[in-house]
Tab-separated table of C-alpha atoms in Angstrom:
chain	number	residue	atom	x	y	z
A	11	UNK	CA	0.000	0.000	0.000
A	12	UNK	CA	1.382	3.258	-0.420
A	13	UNK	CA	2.346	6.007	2.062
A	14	UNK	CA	-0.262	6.660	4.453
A	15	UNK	CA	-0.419	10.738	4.238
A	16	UNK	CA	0.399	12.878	7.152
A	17	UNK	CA	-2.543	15.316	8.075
A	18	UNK	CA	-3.271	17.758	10.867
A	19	UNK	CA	-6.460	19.231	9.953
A	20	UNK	CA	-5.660	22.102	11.833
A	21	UNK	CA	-3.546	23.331	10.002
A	22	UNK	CA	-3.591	21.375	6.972
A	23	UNK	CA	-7.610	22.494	6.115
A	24	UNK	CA	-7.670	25.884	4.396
A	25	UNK	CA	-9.897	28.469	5.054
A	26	UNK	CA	-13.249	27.628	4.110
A	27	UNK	CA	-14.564	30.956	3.999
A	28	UNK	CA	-17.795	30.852	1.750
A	29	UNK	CA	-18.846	27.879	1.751
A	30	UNK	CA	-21.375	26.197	3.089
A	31	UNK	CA	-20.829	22.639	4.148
A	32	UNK	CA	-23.619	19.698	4.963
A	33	UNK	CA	-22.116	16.551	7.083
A	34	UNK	CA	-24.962	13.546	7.932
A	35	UNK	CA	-24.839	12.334	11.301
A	36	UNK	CA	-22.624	14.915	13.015
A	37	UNK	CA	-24.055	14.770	16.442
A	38	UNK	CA	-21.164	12.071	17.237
A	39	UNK	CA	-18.449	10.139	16.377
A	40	UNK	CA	-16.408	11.272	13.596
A	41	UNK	CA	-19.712	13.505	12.049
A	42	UNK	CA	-18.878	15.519	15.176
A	43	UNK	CA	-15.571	15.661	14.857
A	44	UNK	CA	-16.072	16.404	10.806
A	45	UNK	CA	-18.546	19.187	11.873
A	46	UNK	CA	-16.231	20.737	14.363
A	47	UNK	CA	-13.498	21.374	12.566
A	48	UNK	CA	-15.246	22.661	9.406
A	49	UNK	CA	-17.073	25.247	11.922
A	50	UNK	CA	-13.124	25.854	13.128
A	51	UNK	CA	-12.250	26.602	9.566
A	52	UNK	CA	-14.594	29.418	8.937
A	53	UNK	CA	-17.031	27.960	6.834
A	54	UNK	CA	-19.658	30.448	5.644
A	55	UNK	CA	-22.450	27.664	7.107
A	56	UNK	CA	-22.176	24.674	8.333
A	57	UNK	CA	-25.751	22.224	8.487
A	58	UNK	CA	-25.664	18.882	10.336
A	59	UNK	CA	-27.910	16.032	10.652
A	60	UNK	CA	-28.873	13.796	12.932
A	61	UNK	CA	-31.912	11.912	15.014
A	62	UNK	CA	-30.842	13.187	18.573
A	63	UNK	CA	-31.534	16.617	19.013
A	64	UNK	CA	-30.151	16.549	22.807
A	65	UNK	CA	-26.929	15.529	21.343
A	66	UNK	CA	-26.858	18.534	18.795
A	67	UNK	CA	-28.042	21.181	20.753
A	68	UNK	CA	-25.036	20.346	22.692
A	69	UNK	CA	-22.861	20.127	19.887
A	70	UNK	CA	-24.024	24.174	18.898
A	71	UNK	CA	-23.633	25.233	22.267
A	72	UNK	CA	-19.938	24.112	21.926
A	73	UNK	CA	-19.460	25.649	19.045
A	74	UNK	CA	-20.823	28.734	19.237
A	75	UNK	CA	-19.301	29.292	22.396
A	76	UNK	CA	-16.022	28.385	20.617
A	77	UNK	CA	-16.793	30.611	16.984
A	78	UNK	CA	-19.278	32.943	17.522
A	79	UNK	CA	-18.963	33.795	14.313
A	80	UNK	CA	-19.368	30.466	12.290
A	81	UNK	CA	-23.165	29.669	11.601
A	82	UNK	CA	-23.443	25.876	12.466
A	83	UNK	CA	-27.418	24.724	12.421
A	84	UNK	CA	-28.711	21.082	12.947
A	85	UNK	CA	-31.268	19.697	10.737
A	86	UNK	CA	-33.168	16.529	11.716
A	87	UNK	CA	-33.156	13.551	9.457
A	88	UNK	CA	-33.726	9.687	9.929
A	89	UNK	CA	-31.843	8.030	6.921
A	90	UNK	CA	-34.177	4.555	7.797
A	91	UNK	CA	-37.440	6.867	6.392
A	92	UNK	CA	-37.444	8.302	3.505
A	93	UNK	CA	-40.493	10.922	4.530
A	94	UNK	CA	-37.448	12.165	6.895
A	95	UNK	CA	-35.024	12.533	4.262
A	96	UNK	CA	-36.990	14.487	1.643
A	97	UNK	CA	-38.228	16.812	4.772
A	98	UNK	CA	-34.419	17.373	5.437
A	99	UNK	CA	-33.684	18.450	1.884
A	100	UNK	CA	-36.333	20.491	1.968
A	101	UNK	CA	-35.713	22.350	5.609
A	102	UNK	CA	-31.792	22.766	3.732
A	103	UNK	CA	-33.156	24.297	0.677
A	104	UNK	CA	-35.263	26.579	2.377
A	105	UNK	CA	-31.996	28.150	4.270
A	106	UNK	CA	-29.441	28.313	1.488
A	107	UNK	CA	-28.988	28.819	-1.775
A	108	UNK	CA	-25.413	26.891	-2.279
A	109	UNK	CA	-24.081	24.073	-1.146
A	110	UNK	CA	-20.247	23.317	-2.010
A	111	UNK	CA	-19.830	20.327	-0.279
A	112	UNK	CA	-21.866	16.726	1.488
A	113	UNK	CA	-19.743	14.901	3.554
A	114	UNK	CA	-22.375	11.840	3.675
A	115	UNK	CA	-20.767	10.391	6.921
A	116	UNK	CA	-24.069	8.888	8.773
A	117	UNK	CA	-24.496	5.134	9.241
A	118	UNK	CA	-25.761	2.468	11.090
A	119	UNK	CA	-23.487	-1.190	11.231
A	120	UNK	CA	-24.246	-4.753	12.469
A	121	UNK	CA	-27.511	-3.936	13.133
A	122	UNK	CA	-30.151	-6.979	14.126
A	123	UNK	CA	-32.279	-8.443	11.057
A	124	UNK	CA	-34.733	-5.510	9.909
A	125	UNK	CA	-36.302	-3.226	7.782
A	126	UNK	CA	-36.724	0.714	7.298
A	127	UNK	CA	-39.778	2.434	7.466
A	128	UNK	CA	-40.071	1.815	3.834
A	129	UNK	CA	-38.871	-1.745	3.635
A	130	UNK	CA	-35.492	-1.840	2.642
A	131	UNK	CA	-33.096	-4.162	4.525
A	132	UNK	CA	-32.127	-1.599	7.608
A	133	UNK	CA	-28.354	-1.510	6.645
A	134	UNK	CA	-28.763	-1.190	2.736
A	135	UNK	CA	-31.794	1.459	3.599
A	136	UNK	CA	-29.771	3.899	5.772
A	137	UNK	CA	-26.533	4.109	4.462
A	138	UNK	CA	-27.238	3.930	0.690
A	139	UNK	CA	-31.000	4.326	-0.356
A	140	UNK	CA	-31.069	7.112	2.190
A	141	UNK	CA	-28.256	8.961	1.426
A	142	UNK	CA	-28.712	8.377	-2.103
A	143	UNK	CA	-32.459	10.109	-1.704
A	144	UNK	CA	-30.765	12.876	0.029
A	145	UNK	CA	-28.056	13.274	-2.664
A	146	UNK	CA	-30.805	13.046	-5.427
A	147	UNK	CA	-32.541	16.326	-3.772
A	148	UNK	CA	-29.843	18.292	-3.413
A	149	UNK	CA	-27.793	17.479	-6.672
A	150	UNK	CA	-29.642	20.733	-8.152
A	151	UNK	CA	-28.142	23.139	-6.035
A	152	UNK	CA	-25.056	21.390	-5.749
A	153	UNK	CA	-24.948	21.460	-9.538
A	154	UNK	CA	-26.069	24.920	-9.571
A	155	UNK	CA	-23.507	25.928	-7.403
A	156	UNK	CA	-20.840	24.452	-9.476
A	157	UNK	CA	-21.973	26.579	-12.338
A	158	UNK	CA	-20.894	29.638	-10.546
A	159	UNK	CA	-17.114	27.864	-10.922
A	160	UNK	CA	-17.209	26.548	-7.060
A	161	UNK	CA	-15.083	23.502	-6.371
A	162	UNK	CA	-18.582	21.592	-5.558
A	163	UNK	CA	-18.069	17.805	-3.756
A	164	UNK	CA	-19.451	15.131	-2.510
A	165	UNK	CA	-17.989	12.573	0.104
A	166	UNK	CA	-19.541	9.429	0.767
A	167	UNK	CA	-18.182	7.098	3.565
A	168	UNK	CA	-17.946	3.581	3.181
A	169	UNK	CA	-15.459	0.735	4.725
A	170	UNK	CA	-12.979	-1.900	4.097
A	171	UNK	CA	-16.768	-3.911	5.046
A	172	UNK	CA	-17.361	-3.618	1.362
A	173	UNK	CA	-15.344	-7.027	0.491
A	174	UNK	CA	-17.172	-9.087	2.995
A	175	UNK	CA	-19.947	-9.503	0.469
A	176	UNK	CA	-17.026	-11.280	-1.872
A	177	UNK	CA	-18.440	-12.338	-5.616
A	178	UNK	CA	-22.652	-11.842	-4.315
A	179	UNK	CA	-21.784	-8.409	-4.038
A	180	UNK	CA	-25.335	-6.459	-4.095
A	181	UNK	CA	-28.413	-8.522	-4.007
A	182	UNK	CA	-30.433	-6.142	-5.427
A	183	UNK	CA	-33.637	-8.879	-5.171
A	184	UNK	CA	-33.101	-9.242	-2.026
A	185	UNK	CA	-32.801	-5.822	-0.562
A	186	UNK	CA	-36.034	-5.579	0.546
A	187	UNK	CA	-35.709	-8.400	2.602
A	188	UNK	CA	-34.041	-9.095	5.910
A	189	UNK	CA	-31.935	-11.782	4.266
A	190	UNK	CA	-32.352	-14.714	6.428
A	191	UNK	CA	-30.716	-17.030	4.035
A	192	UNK	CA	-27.386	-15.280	4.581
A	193	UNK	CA	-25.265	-17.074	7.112
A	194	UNK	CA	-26.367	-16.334	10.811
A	195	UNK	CA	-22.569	-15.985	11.955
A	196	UNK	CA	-21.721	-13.495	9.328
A	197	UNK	CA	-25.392	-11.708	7.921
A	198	UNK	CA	-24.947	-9.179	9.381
A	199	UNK	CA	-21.580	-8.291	8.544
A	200	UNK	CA	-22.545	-9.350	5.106
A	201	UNK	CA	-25.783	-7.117	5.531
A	202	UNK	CA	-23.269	-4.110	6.265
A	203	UNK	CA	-20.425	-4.950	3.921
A	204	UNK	CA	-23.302	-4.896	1.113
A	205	UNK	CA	-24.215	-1.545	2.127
A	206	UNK	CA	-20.843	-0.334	2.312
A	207	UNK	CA	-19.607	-1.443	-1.111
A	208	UNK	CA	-22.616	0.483	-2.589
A	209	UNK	CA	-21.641	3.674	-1.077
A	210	UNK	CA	-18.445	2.728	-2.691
A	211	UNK	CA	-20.265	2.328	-6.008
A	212	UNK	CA	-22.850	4.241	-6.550
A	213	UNK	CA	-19.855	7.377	-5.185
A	214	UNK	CA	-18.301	6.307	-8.733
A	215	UNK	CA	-21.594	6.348	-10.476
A	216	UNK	CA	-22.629	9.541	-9.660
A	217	UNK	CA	-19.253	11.164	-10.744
A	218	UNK	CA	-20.041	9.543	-13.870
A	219	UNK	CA	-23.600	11.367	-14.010
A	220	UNK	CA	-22.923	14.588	-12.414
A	221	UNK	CA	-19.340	15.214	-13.760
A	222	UNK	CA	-19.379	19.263	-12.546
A	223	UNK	CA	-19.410	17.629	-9.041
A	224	UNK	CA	-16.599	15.738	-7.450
A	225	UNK	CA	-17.906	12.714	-6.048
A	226	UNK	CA	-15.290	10.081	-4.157
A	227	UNK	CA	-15.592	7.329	-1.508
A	228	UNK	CA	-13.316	6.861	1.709
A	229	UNK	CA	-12.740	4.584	4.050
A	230	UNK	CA	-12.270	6.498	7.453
A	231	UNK	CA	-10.637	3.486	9.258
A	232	UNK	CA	-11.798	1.666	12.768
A	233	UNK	CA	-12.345	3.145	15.910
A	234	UNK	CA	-13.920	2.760	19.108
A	235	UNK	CA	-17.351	5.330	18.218
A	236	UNK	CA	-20.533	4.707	19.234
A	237	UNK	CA	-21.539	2.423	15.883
A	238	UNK	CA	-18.602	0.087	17.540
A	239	UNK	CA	-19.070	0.527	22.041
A	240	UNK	CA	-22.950	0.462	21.257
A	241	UNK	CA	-22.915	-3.680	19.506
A	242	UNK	CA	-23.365	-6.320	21.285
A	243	UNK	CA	-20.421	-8.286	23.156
A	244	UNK	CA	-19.623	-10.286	20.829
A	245	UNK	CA	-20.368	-7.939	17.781
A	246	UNK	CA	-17.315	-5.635	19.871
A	247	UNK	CA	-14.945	-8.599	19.842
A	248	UNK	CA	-15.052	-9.208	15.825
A	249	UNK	CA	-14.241	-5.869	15.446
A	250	UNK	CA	-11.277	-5.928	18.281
A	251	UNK	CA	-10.097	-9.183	17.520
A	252	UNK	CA	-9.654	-8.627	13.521
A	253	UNK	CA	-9.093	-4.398	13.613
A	254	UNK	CA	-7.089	-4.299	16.664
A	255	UNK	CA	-3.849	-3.435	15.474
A	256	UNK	CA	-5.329	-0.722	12.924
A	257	UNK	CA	-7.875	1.288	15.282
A	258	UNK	CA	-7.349	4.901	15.390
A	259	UNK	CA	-8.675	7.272	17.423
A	260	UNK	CA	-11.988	8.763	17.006
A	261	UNK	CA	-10.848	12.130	15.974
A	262	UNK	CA	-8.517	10.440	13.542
A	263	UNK	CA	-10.946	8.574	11.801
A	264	UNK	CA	-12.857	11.582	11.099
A	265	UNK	CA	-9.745	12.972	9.176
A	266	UNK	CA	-9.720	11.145	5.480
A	267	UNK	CA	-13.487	12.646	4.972
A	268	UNK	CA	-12.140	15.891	5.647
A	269	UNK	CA	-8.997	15.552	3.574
A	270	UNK	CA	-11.275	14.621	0.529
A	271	UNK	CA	-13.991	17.744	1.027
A	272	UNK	CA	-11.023	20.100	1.539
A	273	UNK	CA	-7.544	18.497	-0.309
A	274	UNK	CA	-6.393	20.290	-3.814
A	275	UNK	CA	-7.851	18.470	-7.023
A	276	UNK	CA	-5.977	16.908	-8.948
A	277	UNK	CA	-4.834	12.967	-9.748
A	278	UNK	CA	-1.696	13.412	-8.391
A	279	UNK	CA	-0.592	12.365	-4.977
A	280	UNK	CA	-2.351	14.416	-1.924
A	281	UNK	CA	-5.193	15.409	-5.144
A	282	UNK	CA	-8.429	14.135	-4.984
A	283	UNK	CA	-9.764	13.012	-8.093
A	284	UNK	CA	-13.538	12.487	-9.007
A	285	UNK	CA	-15.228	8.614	-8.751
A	286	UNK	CA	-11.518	7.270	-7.046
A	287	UNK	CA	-11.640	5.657	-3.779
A	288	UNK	CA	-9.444	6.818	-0.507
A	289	UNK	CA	-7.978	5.162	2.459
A	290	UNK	CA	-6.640	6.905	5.432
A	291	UNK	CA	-5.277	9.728	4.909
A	292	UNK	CA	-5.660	10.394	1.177
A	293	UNK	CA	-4.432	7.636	-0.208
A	294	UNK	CA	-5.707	6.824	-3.258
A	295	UNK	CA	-6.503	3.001	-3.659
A	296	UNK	CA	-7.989	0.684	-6.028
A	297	UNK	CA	-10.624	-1.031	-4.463
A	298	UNK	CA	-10.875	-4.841	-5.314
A	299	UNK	CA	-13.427	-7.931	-6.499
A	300	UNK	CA	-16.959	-6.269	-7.357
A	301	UNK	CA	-15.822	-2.887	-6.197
A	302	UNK	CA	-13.987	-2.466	-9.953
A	303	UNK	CA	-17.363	-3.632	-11.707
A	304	UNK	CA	-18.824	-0.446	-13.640
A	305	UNK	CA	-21.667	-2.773	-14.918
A	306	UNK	CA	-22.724	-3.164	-10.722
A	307	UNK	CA	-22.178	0.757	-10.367
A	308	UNK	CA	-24.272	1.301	-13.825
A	309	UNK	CA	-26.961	-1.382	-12.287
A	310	UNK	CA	-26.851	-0.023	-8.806
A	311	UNK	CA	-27.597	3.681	-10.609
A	312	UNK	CA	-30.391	2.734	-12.303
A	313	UNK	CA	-31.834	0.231	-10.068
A	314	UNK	CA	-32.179	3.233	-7.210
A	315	UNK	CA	-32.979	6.030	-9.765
A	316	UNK	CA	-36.303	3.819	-10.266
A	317	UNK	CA	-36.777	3.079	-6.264
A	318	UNK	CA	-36.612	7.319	-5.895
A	319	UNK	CA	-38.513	8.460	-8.877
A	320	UNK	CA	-41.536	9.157	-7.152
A	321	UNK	CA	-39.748	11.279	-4.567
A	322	UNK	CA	-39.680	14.645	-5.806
A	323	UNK	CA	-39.663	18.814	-3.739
């Protein structure tokens, strides 16, 4: 692998002086971390979301106490409903008219067998079709702001998850199931690695579609947040036993997702370059086994294209 990059986002973010910046689920974890030091950099506006509002007014009081004169705001969303997302894009569009960058951070991981609110398998449903939904709403003033000549982006998280899945790779049939027929030791690591590799994807996809936006997938790396201390024991012990020696710190694993909304562009080293995939910090890999299929990135377009049609502002 090559050279992991050095980074210090303070001092290695510029000055993001006006723009405005939306980060999913950045009332903890690394989305808090994400959120806190785009605020720190001077963003023009900084929107969060989230499903605990407890947990973000905190996160405003912090900040504001800390940069009075950075406008953070929360928004509520629940990726797992789709009602939620649309009335997130629509609470965002109502209070801006730019966006330069998504940092599409939320997730959920080895969750119990289960659907969203609208039937999709809860893994696949929250950290694809939702953000997907969400991306789909506010592509038109992300596009529009490109068209001023902003340096417009989108950063979608996934994980080294997405090989679990191996030659299956997306069971698109089966997504609105709860996939009992996957192995009870490892469904729901498959469940999540499935979910993970389409964030990988459909990232590559939509650079392909939207080419005036920069669209790439990262990996943040393993840590001890609250998707990891909140499984069950042993759910904790997989993740120990087989990331042990590779967990980073929870601030550090909310650094390669602010490398790629903030690093030069470019496809040289420390550049990020539309529809590539990143691993901590900036390194630019090339993903392996269905990850490198275009034909399940084209399929994976299309196939959720239909599922969102008939959500519309």
């Amino acid at each position: 692998m090559p050279t992991k990059l050095n980074f210090n986002p303070a001092t290695d973010i510029p000055s993001l002086s006006g723009k405005v910046i939306l980060v999913t689920g950045g009332t903890a974890g690394l989305g808090r971390e994400t959120v806190s030091s785009f605020v720190a950099h001077s963003a023009k506006h900084v929107y969060f979301t989230g499903r605990s509002q407890s947990s973000a007014d905190s996160l405003v009081a912090e900040l504001k106490t800390k940069y009075p004169a950075s406008p953070v705001t929360f928004v509520q969303c629940d990726l797992a409903s789709l009602a939620s997302v649309q009335q997130a894009a629509k609470a965002i569009l109502a209070q801006t008219d730019r966006l330069d960058t998504a940092n599409l951070n939320a997730g959920v991981m080895a969750l119990p067998a289960a659907l969203t609110k609208d039937g999709y398998e809860i893994h696949f449903g929250t950290n694809h079709v939702g953000h997907a939904l969400l991306a789909k709403l506010l592509t038109p003033l992300l596009e529009a702001t490109a068209a001023q000549g902003a340096d417009v982006r989108l950063v979608w998280n996934t994980s080294l998850a997405y090989q679990i899945p191996g030659k299956r790779g997306i069971l698109l049939d089966k997504v609105k199931t709860v996939q009992h027929d996957i192995s009870p030791v490892m469904g729901t690591w498959f469940r999540y690695g499935q979910s993970k590799l389409a964030n990988l994807v459909y990232a590559r996809a939509y650079a392909q579609h939207h080419p005036s936006i920069t669209s790439v997938s990262v990996h943040p790396g393993v840590s001890a947040t609250g998707l990891v201390t909140s499984l069950g024991f042993a759910q904790r012990m997989f993740i120990y036993a087989t990331c042990f020696n590779t967990m980073i710190s929870v601030e550090e694993c909310g650094w390669n997702q602010q490398w790629a909304a903030t690093a030069p562009l470019g496809s040289g080293e420390r550049q990020v370059e539309s529809g590539k995939y990143y691993e901590p910090v900036g390194v630019k890999v090339v993903p392996t086994g269905e990850a490198t299929s275009d034909e399940l990135a084209e399929r994976l377009w299309q196939w959720t294209q239909d599922e969102l049609a008939s959500y519309t502002l």
